[in-house]
């Protein structure tokens, strides 16, 4: 994918094929790219869900199951986590580390067939939203699937506004990550796409507005890691 990312079905196909190709090296690349800090950001996302032991979580664009496993550990053996992704190879990698309280399903996060309404205490998406052009469809599905009082959480990469972190980001994500990614995954296109997709993604305030317009309330967001990561959360109105 080059300048000006395609949209609609074409974008979805290219993204799916890209993740299919890099699935085997995806988690290794994440650890290298974030110096292992992705684990800390996952923990913050899990905290934002306010899940309890025995709770039910839906993890969209779950990929190889990195956040899915952390959610599963939070809800414990009495809980349940459903991970959904449209890349069969990312899911194959996820399923290679099975857990008794986790199920994985192939599916499109914007059209969740067979996923029950109000069936979950929380719905999450980590580093998936920027790959999905139709954010209204994504967040209306997330809202539909959580119970009243349930939480919707979105973890994403963002471009830091300040000069210092902005310069660091420019060097790291725009220049070094594409080269590292090409070397580790053997797929230069995939890691050229990464900074491009961040550049095209909505700013945090606009993402919060999209969440609100799709039925969520008390939407808040914060910057993590010097603003390289944003964590949004909101809740479905109504009594738990
Ligand atoms: C950067 S990975 C994130 C994986 C995982 N959430 C994590 O934290 O490592 C993005 C994932 O989004 C998935 N994806 C992108 N668009 C999707 C869609 N419309 N429906 C389902 N999965 C999608 C890709 O297949 C890929 O596995």
CSV table of N, CA, C and O in Angstrom, one decimal, residues 76-180:
chain,number,residue,atom,x,y,z
A,76,UNK,N,-10.1,-14.7,34.7
A,76,UNK,CA,-9.9,-16.0,35.3
A,76,UNK,C,-10.7,-17.1,34.7
A,76,UNK,O,-11.4,-16.9,33.7
A,77,UNK,N,-10.5,-18.3,35.3
A,77,UNK,CA,-11.1,-19.5,34.7
A,77,UNK,C,-12.6,-19.5,34.6
A,77,UNK,O,-13.2,-20.1,33.7
A,78,UNK,N,-13.2,-18.7,35.5
A,78,UNK,CA,-14.7,-18.6,35.4
A,78,UNK,C,-15.2,-17.6,34.4
A,78,UNK,O,-16.4,-17.6,34.1
A,79,UNK,N,-14.3,-16.9,33.8
A,79,UNK,CA,-14.7,-15.9,32.8
A,79,UNK,C,-14.6,-16.4,31.4
A,79,UNK,O,-14.3,-17.6,31.2
A,80,UNK,N,-14.8,-15.5,30.4
A,80,UNK,CA,-14.8,-16.0,29.0
A,80,UNK,C,-14.3,-14.8,28.1
A,80,UNK,O,-14.7,-13.7,28.4
A,81,UNK,N,-13.4,-15.1,27.2
A,81,UNK,CA,-13.0,-14.0,26.2
A,81,UNK,C,-13.2,-14.6,24.8
A,81,UNK,O,-12.7,-15.7,24.5
A,82,UNK,N,-13.8,-13.8,24.0
A,82,UNK,CA,-13.9,-14.1,22.5
A,82,UNK,C,-13.1,-13.2,21.7
A,82,UNK,O,-13.2,-12.0,21.8
A,83,UNK,N,-12.1,-13.8,21.0
A,83,UNK,CA,-11.2,-13.0,20.1
A,83,UNK,C,-11.7,-13.1,18.7
A,83,UNK,O,-11.9,-14.2,18.2
A,84,UNK,N,-11.9,-12.0,18.0
A,84,UNK,CA,-12.3,-12.0,16.6
A,84,UNK,C,-11.3,-11.3,15.7
A,84,UNK,O,-10.8,-10.2,16.1
A,85,UNK,N,-11.0,-11.9,14.6
A,85,UNK,CA,-10.0,-11.2,13.6
A,85,UNK,C,-10.4,-11.8,12.3
A,85,UNK,O,-10.9,-12.9,12.1
A,86,UNK,N,-10.1,-11.0,11.2
A,86,UNK,CA,-10.4,-11.4,9.9
A,86,UNK,C,-9.2,-12.1,9.2
A,86,UNK,O,-9.3,-12.5,8.0
A,87,UNK,N,-8.0,-12.1,9.9
A,87,UNK,CA,-6.8,-12.8,9.3
A,87,UNK,C,-6.7,-14.2,9.8
A,87,UNK,O,-6.4,-14.4,11.0
A,88,UNK,N,-6.9,-15.2,8.9
A,88,UNK,CA,-6.8,-16.6,9.4
A,88,UNK,C,-5.4,-16.9,9.9
A,88,UNK,O,-5.3,-17.7,10.9
A,89,UNK,N,-4.4,-16.3,9.4
A,89,UNK,CA,-3.0,-16.6,9.9
A,89,UNK,C,-2.7,-16.0,11.2
A,89,UNK,O,-2.0,-16.6,12.0
A,90,UNK,N,-3.2,-14.8,11.5
A,90,UNK,CA,-3.1,-14.2,12.8
A,90,UNK,C,-3.8,-15.1,13.8
A,90,UNK,O,-3.3,-15.4,14.9
A,91,UNK,N,-5.0,-15.6,13.4
A,91,UNK,CA,-5.7,-16.4,14.4
A,91,UNK,C,-5.1,-17.8,14.6
A,91,UNK,O,-5.1,-18.3,15.6
A,92,UNK,N,-4.4,-18.3,13.5
A,92,UNK,CA,-3.7,-19.5,13.6
A,92,UNK,C,-2.6,-19.4,14.7
A,92,UNK,O,-2.4,-20.2,15.6
A,93,UNK,N,-1.9,-18.2,14.7
A,93,UNK,CA,-0.9,-18.0,15.7
A,93,UNK,C,-1.5,-17.9,17.1
A,93,UNK,O,-1.0,-18.4,18.1
A,94,UNK,N,-2.7,-17.2,17.2
A,94,UNK,CA,-3.3,-17.0,18.5
A,94,UNK,C,-3.7,-18.4,19.0
A,94,UNK,O,-3.5,-18.7,20.2
A,95,UNK,N,-4.2,-19.3,18.1
A,95,UNK,CA,-4.7,-20.6,18.6
A,95,UNK,C,-3.6,-21.5,19.0
A,95,UNK,O,-3.8,-22.5,19.6
A,96,UNK,N,-2.4,-21.2,18.6
A,96,UNK,CA,-1.2,-22.0,18.9
A,96,UNK,C,-0.9,-21.9,20.4
A,96,UNK,O,-0.1,-22.6,21.0
A,97,UNK,N,-1.6,-20.9,21.1
A,97,UNK,CA,-1.4,-20.7,22.5
A,97,UNK,C,-2.8,-20.8,23.2
A,97,UNK,O,-3.2,-19.7,23.7
A,98,UNK,N,-3.4,-21.9,23.2
A,98,UNK,CA,-4.8,-22.0,23.6
A,98,UNK,C,-5.0,-21.8,25.1
A,98,UNK,O,-4.1,-22.1,25.9
A,99,UNK,N,-6.1,-21.3,25.5
A,99,UNK,CA,-6.5,-21.1,26.9
A,99,UNK,C,-7.9,-21.6,27.1
A,99,UNK,O,-8.7,-21.4,26.2
A,100,UNK,N,-8.2,-22.2,28.2
A,100,UNK,CA,-9.5,-22.8,28.4
A,100,UNK,C,-10.7,-21.8,28.4
A,100,UNK,O,-11.8,-22.1,28.0
A,101,UNK,N,-10.4,-20.6,28.7
A,101,UNK,CA,-11.5,-19.6,28.8
A,101,UNK,C,-11.5,-18.6,27.6
A,101,UNK,O,-12.1,-17.6,27.6
A,102,UNK,N,-10.8,-19.0,26.5
A,102,UNK,CA,-10.7,-18.2,25.3
A,102,UNK,C,-11.2,-18.9,24.1
A,102,UNK,O,-10.8,-20.1,23.9
A,103,UNK,N,-12.0,-18.2,23.3
A,103,UNK,CA,-12.4,-18.8,22.0
A,103,UNK,C,-12.0,-17.8,20.9
A,103,UNK,O,-12.1,-16.6,21.1
A,104,UNK,N,-11.5,-18.3,19.8
A,104,UNK,CA,-11.2,-17.4,18.7
A,104,UNK,C,-12.1,-17.7,17.5
A,104,UNK,O,-12.4,-18.8,17.2
A,105,UNK,N,-12.5,-16.6,16.8
A,105,UNK,CA,-13.4,-16.7,15.6
A,105,UNK,C,-12.9,-15.8,14.5
A,105,UNK,O,-12.5,-14.7,14.7
A,106,UNK,N,-13.0,-16.3,13.3
A,106,UNK,CA,-12.7,-15.5,12.1
A,106,UNK,C,-14.0,-14.6,11.9
A,106,UNK,O,-15.1,-15.0,11.9
A,107,UNK,N,-13.7,-13.3,11.8
A,107,UNK,CA,-14.9,-12.4,11.5
A,107,UNK,C,-14.4,-11.0,11.3
A,107,UNK,O,-13.3,-10.6,11.6
A,108,UNK,N,-15.3,-10.2,10.7
A,108,UNK,CA,-15.1,-8.8,10.5
A,108,UNK,C,-15.6,-7.9,11.6
A,108,UNK,O,-16.8,-8.0,12.0
A,109,UNK,N,-14.7,-7.1,12.2
A,109,UNK,CA,-15.1,-6.3,13.4
A,109,UNK,C,-16.2,-5.3,13.1
A,109,UNK,O,-16.9,-4.8,14.0
A,110,UNK,N,-16.5,-5.0,11.8
A,110,UNK,CA,-17.5,-4.1,11.5
A,110,UNK,C,-18.9,-4.8,11.2
A,110,UNK,O,-19.9,-4.1,11.0
A,111,UNK,N,-18.9,-6.1,11.2
A,111,UNK,CA,-20.1,-6.9,10.9
A,111,UNK,C,-20.0,-8.2,11.7
A,111,UNK,O,-19.6,-9.2,11.1
A,112,UNK,N,-20.3,-8.1,12.9
A,112,UNK,CA,-20.1,-9.3,13.8
A,112,UNK,C,-21.2,-10.2,13.7
A,112,UNK,O,-22.1,-10.2,14.6
A,113,UNK,N,-21.2,-11.1,12.8
A,113,UNK,CA,-22.3,-12.1,12.7
A,113,UNK,C,-22.2,-13.2,13.8
A,113,UNK,O,-21.1,-13.7,14.1
A,114,UNK,N,-23.3,-13.4,14.4
A,114,UNK,CA,-23.3,-14.5,15.4
A,114,UNK,C,-22.8,-14.0,16.8
A,114,UNK,O,-22.7,-14.9,17.7
A,115,UNK,N,-22.4,-12.8,16.9
A,115,UNK,CA,-21.9,-12.3,18.2
A,115,UNK,C,-23.1,-11.6,18.9
A,115,UNK,O,-23.7,-10.7,18.4
A,116,UNK,N,-23.5,-12.1,20.1
A,116,UNK,CA,-24.8,-11.6,20.7
A,116,UNK,C,-24.8,-10.2,21.2
A,116,UNK,O,-23.7,-9.7,21.6
A,117,UNK,N,-25.9,-9.5,21.0
A,117,UNK,CA,-26.0,-8.2,21.6
A,117,UNK,C,-26.0,-8.2,23.1
A,117,UNK,O,-26.6,-9.2,23.7
A,118,UNK,N,-25.4,-7.3,23.8
A,118,UNK,CA,-25.3,-7.2,25.2
A,118,UNK,C,-24.7,-8.4,25.9
A,118,UNK,O,-25.0,-8.7,27.0
A,119,UNK,N,-23.9,-9.2,25.1
A,119,UNK,CA,-23.4,-10.4,25.6
A,119,UNK,C,-22.1,-10.3,26.4
A,119,UNK,O,-21.6,-11.3,26.9
A,120,UNK,N,-21.5,-9.1,26.5
A,120,UNK,CA,-20.2,-8.9,27.1
A,120,UNK,C,-20.1,-7.8,28.1
A,120,UNK,O,-20.9,-6.8,28.0
A,121,UNK,N,-19.2,-7.9,29.1
A,121,UNK,CA,-19.0,-6.8,30.0
A,121,UNK,C,-18.1,-5.7,29.5
A,121,UNK,O,-18.1,-4.6,29.9
A,122,UNK,N,-17.3,-6.1,28.5
A,122,UNK,CA,-16.4,-5.1,27.9
A,122,UNK,C,-16.0,-5.6,26.5
A,122,UNK,O,-16.0,-6.8,26.2
A,123,UNK,N,-15.8,-4.6,25.6
A,123,UNK,CA,-15.3,-4.9,24.3
A,123,UNK,C,-14.0,-4.1,24.1
A,123,UNK,O,-14.0,-2.9,24.4
A,124,UNK,N,-13.0,-4.7,23.5
A,124,UNK,CA,-11.7,-4.0,23.3
A,124,UNK,C,-11.2,-4.1,21.9
A,124,UNK,O,-11.6,-5.0,21.1
A,125,UNK,N,-10.4,-3.1,21.5
A,125,UNK,CA,-9.7,-3.2,20.2
A,125,UNK,C,-8.3,-2.6,20.4
A,125,UNK,O,-8.2,-1.4,20.9
A,126,UNK,N,-7.2,-3.3,20.1
A,126,UNK,CA,-5.9,-2.8,20.3
A,126,UNK,C,-5.2,-2.8,19.0
A,126,UNK,O,-5.0,-3.8,18.3
A,127,UNK,N,-4.8,-1.6,18.5
A,127,UNK,CA,-4.0,-1.4,17.3
A,127,UNK,C,-4.8,-1.9,16.1
A,127,UNK,O,-4.2,-2.3,15.1
A,128,UNK,N,-6.1,-2.0,16.2
A,128,UNK,CA,-6.9,-2.4,15.1
A,128,UNK,C,-7.7,-1.3,14.4
A,128,UNK,O,-7.9,-1.3,13.2
A,129,UNK,N,-8.1,-0.3,15.2
A,129,UNK,CA,-9.0,0.7,14.7
A,129,UNK,C,-8.4,1.5,13.5
A,129,UNK,O,-9.1,1.8,12.6
A,130,UNK,N,-7.1,1.7,13.6
A,130,UNK,CA,-6.5,2.5,12.5
A,130,UNK,C,-6.5,1.7,11.2
A,130,UNK,O,-6.2,2.3,10.1
A,131,UNK,N,-6.8,0.4,11.2
A,131,UNK,CA,-6.8,-0.4,10.0
A,131,UNK,C,-8.2,-0.4,9.4
A,131,UNK,O,-8.5,-1.1,8.4
A,132,UNK,N,-9.2,0.2,10.2
A,132,UNK,CA,-10.6,0.0,9.8
A,132,UNK,C,-11.2,1.4,9.4
A,132,UNK,O,-11.4,2.3,10.2
A,133,UNK,N,-11.4,1.5,8.1
A,133,UNK,CA,-11.9,2.8,7.6
A,133,UNK,C,-13.3,3.2,8.2
A,133,UNK,O,-13.5,4.4,8.5
A,134,UNK,N,-14.2,2.3,8.4
A,134,UNK,CA,-15.5,2.6,8.8
A,134,UNK,C,-15.6,2.5,10.4
A,134,UNK,O,-16.1,1.5,10.9
A,135,UNK,N,-15.2,3.6,11.0
A,135,UNK,CA,-15.1,3.6,12.5
A,135,UNK,C,-16.5,3.6,13.1
A,135,UNK,O,-16.7,3.1,14.2
A,136,UNK,N,-17.5,4.2,12.4
A,136,UNK,CA,-18.9,4.1,12.9
A,136,UNK,C,-19.4,2.7,13.0
A,136,UNK,O,-20.0,2.3,14.0
A,137,UNK,N,-19.1,1.9,11.9
A,137,UNK,CA,-19.5,0.5,12.0
A,137,UNK,C,-18.8,-0.2,13.1
A,137,UNK,O,-19.4,-1.0,13.8
A,138,UNK,N,-17.5,0.1,13.3
A,138,UNK,CA,-16.8,-0.6,14.3
A,138,UNK,C,-17.4,-0.3,15.7
A,138,UNK,O,-17.7,-1.2,16.5
A,139,UNK,N,-17.5,1.0,16.0
A,139,UNK,CA,-17.9,1.3,17.4
A,139,UNK,C,-19.4,1.1,17.6
A,139,UNK,O,-19.8,0.8,18.8
A,140,UNK,N,-20.2,1.1,16.6
A,140,UNK,CA,-21.6,0.7,16.8
A,140,UNK,C,-21.7,-0.8,17.1
A,140,UNK,O,-22.5,-1.2,18.0
A,141,UNK,N,-20.9,-1.6,16.5
A,141,UNK,CA,-20.8,-3.0,16.8
A,141,UNK,C,-20.3,-3.3,18.3
A,141,UNK,O,-20.9,-4.1,19.0
A,142,UNK,N,-19.3,-2.5,18.6
A,142,UNK,CA,-18.7,-2.7,20.0
A,142,UNK,C,-19.8,-2.3,21.0
A,142,UNK,O,-20.0,-3.0,22.0
A,143,UNK,N,-20.5,-1.2,20.8
A,143,UNK,CA,-21.5,-0.7,21.7
A,143,UNK,C,-22.7,-1.8,21.8
A,143,UNK,O,-23.1,-2.1,22.9
A,144,UNK,N,-23.0,-2.3,20.6
A,144,UNK,CA,-24.1,-3.3,20.6
A,144,UNK,C,-23.8,-4.5,21.4
A,144,UNK,O,-24.6,-5.1,22.1
A,145,UNK,N,-22.5,-4.9,21.4
A,145,UNK,CA,-22.2,-6.2,22.0
A,145,UNK,C,-22.0,-6.1,23.5
A,145,UNK,O,-21.9,-7.2,24.2
A,146,UNK,N,-21.8,-4.9,24.1
A,146,UNK,CA,-21.6,-4.8,25.5
A,146,UNK,C,-23.0,-4.6,26.2
A,146,UNK,O,-23.9,-3.9,25.6
A,147,UNK,N,-23.1,-5.0,27.4
A,147,UNK,CA,-24.3,-4.8,28.2
A,147,UNK,C,-24.4,-3.4,28.7
A,147,UNK,O,-23.4,-2.7,28.7
A,148,UNK,N,-25.6,-2.9,29.0
A,148,UNK,CA,-25.7,-1.6,29.6
A,148,UNK,C,-24.7,-1.4,30.8
A,148,UNK,O,-24.7,-2.4,31.6
A,149,UNK,N,-24.0,-0.4,30.8
A,149,UNK,CA,-22.9,-0.2,31.9
A,149,UNK,C,-21.6,-0.8,31.5
A,149,UNK,O,-20.6,-0.7,32.2
A,150,UNK,N,-21.6,-1.6,30.4
A,150,UNK,CA,-20.4,-2.3,29.9
A,150,UNK,C,-19.4,-1.2,29.3
A,150,UNK,O,-19.8,-0.1,28.9
A,151,UNK,N,-18.1,-1.6,29.2
A,151,UNK,CA,-17.1,-0.7,28.7
A,151,UNK,C,-16.6,-1.0,27.3
A,151,UNK,O,-16.4,-2.2,27.0
A,152,UNK,N,-16.2,0.0,26.6
A,152,UNK,CA,-15.6,-0.1,25.3
A,152,UNK,C,-14.2,0.6,25.3
A,152,UNK,O,-14.2,1.7,25.8
A,153,UNK,N,-13.2,-0.2,25.0
A,153,UNK,CA,-11.8,0.3,25.1
A,153,UNK,C,-11.0,0.2,23.8
A,153,UNK,O,-11.1,-0.8,23.2
A,154,UNK,N,-10.3,1.3,23.5
A,154,UNK,CA,-9.6,1.3,22.2
A,154,UNK,C,-8.1,1.8,22.5
A,154,UNK,O,-7.9,2.9,23.0
A,155,UNK,N,-7.2,0.9,22.2
A,155,UNK,CA,-5.8,1.3,22.4
A,155,UNK,C,-5.2,1.5,21.0
A,155,UNK,O,-5.4,0.6,20.1
A,156,UNK,N,-4.5,2.6,20.8
A,156,UNK,CA,-4.0,2.8,19.4
A,156,UNK,C,-2.7,3.6,19.4
A,156,UNK,O,-2.4,4.3,20.4
A,157,UNK,N,-1.9,3.5,18.3
A,157,UNK,CA,-0.7,4.3,18.2
A,157,UNK,C,-1.2,5.7,17.7
A,157,UNK,O,-2.1,5.8,16.9
A,158,UNK,N,-0.4,6.7,18.2
A,158,UNK,CA,-0.8,8.1,17.7
A,158,UNK,C,0.5,8.9,17.5
A,158,UNK,O,1.5,8.5,18.0
A,159,UNK,N,0.3,10.0,16.8
A,159,UNK,CA,1.5,10.9,16.5
A,159,UNK,C,1.5,11.9,17.7
A,159,UNK,O,0.5,12.6,17.8
A,160,UNK,N,2.6,12.0,18.4
A,160,UNK,CA,2.6,12.9,19.5
A,160,UNK,C,2.7,14.4,19.0
A,160,UNK,O,3.3,14.6,18.0
A,161,UNK,N,2.0,15.3,19.7
A,161,UNK,CA,1.9,16.6,19.3
A,161,UNK,C,3.2,17.5,19.6
A,161,UNK,O,3.5,18.3,18.8
A,162,UNK,N,3.8,17.2,20.7
A,162,UNK,CA,5.0,18.0,21.2
A,162,UNK,C,6.2,17.8,20.3
A,162,UNK,O,6.3,16.8,19.5
A,163,UNK,N,7.1,18.8,20.3
A,163,UNK,CA,8.3,18.8,19.5
A,163,UNK,C,9.2,17.6,19.8
A,163,UNK,O,9.7,16.9,18.9
A,164,UNK,N,9.5,17.4,21.1
A,164,UNK,CA,10.5,16.4,21.5
A,164,UNK,C,10.0,15.0,21.1
A,164,UNK,O,10.7,14.3,20.4
A,165,UNK,N,8.8,14.6,21.6
A,165,UNK,CA,8.3,13.3,21.3
A,165,UNK,C,8.0,13.2,19.8
A,165,UNK,O,8.1,12.1,19.2
A,166,UNK,N,7.5,14.3,19.2
A,166,UNK,CA,7.3,14.3,17.8
A,166,UNK,C,8.5,14.0,17.0
A,166,UNK,O,8.5,13.2,16.0
A,167,UNK,N,9.6,14.5,17.4
A,167,UNK,CA,10.9,14.3,16.7
A,167,UNK,C,11.3,12.8,16.9
A,167,UNK,O,11.7,12.1,15.9
A,168,UNK,N,11.2,12.3,18.1
A,168,UNK,CA,11.5,10.9,18.4
A,168,UNK,C,10.6,10.0,17.6
A,168,UNK,O,11.1,9.1,16.9
A,169,UNK,N,9.3,10.3,17.6
A,169,UNK,CA,8.4,9.5,16.8
A,169,UNK,C,8.8,9.5,15.3
A,169,UNK,O,8.8,8.4,14.7
A,170,UNK,N,9.1,10.7,14.8
A,170,UNK,CA,9.4,10.8,13.4
A,170,UNK,C,10.6,9.9,13.0
A,170,UNK,O,10.6,9.2,12.0
A,171,UNK,N,11.6,9.9,13.9
A,171,UNK,CA,12.8,9.1,13.7
A,171,UNK,C,12.5,7.6,13.8
A,171,UNK,O,12.8,6.8,13.0
A,172,UNK,N,11.8,7.3,14.9
A,172,UNK,CA,11.6,5.9,15.2
A,172,UNK,C,10.6,5.2,14.3
A,172,UNK,O,10.9,4.3,13.6
A,173,UNK,N,9.3,5.8,14.2
A,173,UNK,CA,8.3,5.1,13.5
A,173,UNK,C,8.4,5.4,12.0
A,173,UNK,O,8.0,4.5,11.2
A,174,UNK,N,8.8,6.6,11.6
A,174,UNK,CA,8.8,6.8,10.1
A,174,UNK,C,10.1,6.3,9.5
A,174,UNK,O,10.1,5.9,8.3
A,175,UNK,N,11.2,6.2,10.2
A,175,UNK,CA,12.5,5.8,9.6
A,175,UNK,C,13.0,4.4,10.0
A,175,UNK,O,13.3,3.6,9.2
A,176,UNK,N,13.0,4.2,11.4
A,176,UNK,CA,13.7,3.0,11.9
A,176,UNK,C,12.7,1.8,11.8
A,176,UNK,O,13.1,0.7,11.3
A,177,UNK,N,11.5,1.9,12.3
A,177,UNK,CA,10.6,0.8,12.3
A,177,UNK,C,10.4,0.2,10.9
A,177,UNK,O,10.4,-1.0,10.8
A,178,UNK,N,10.2,1.0,9.8
A,178,UNK,CA,10.0,0.3,8.5
A,178,UNK,C,11.2,-0.6,8.2
A,178,UNK,O,11.0,-1.6,7.6
A,179,UNK,N,12.4,-0.1,8.5
A,179,UNK,CA,13.6,-0.9,8.2
A,179,UNK,C,13.7,-2.2,9.1
A,179,UNK,O,13.9,-3.3,8.6
A,180,UNK,N,13.5,-1.9,10.4
A,180,UNK,CA,13.5,-3.1,11.3
A,180,UNK,C,12.4,-4.1,10.9
A,180,UNK,O,12.7,-5.3,10.9
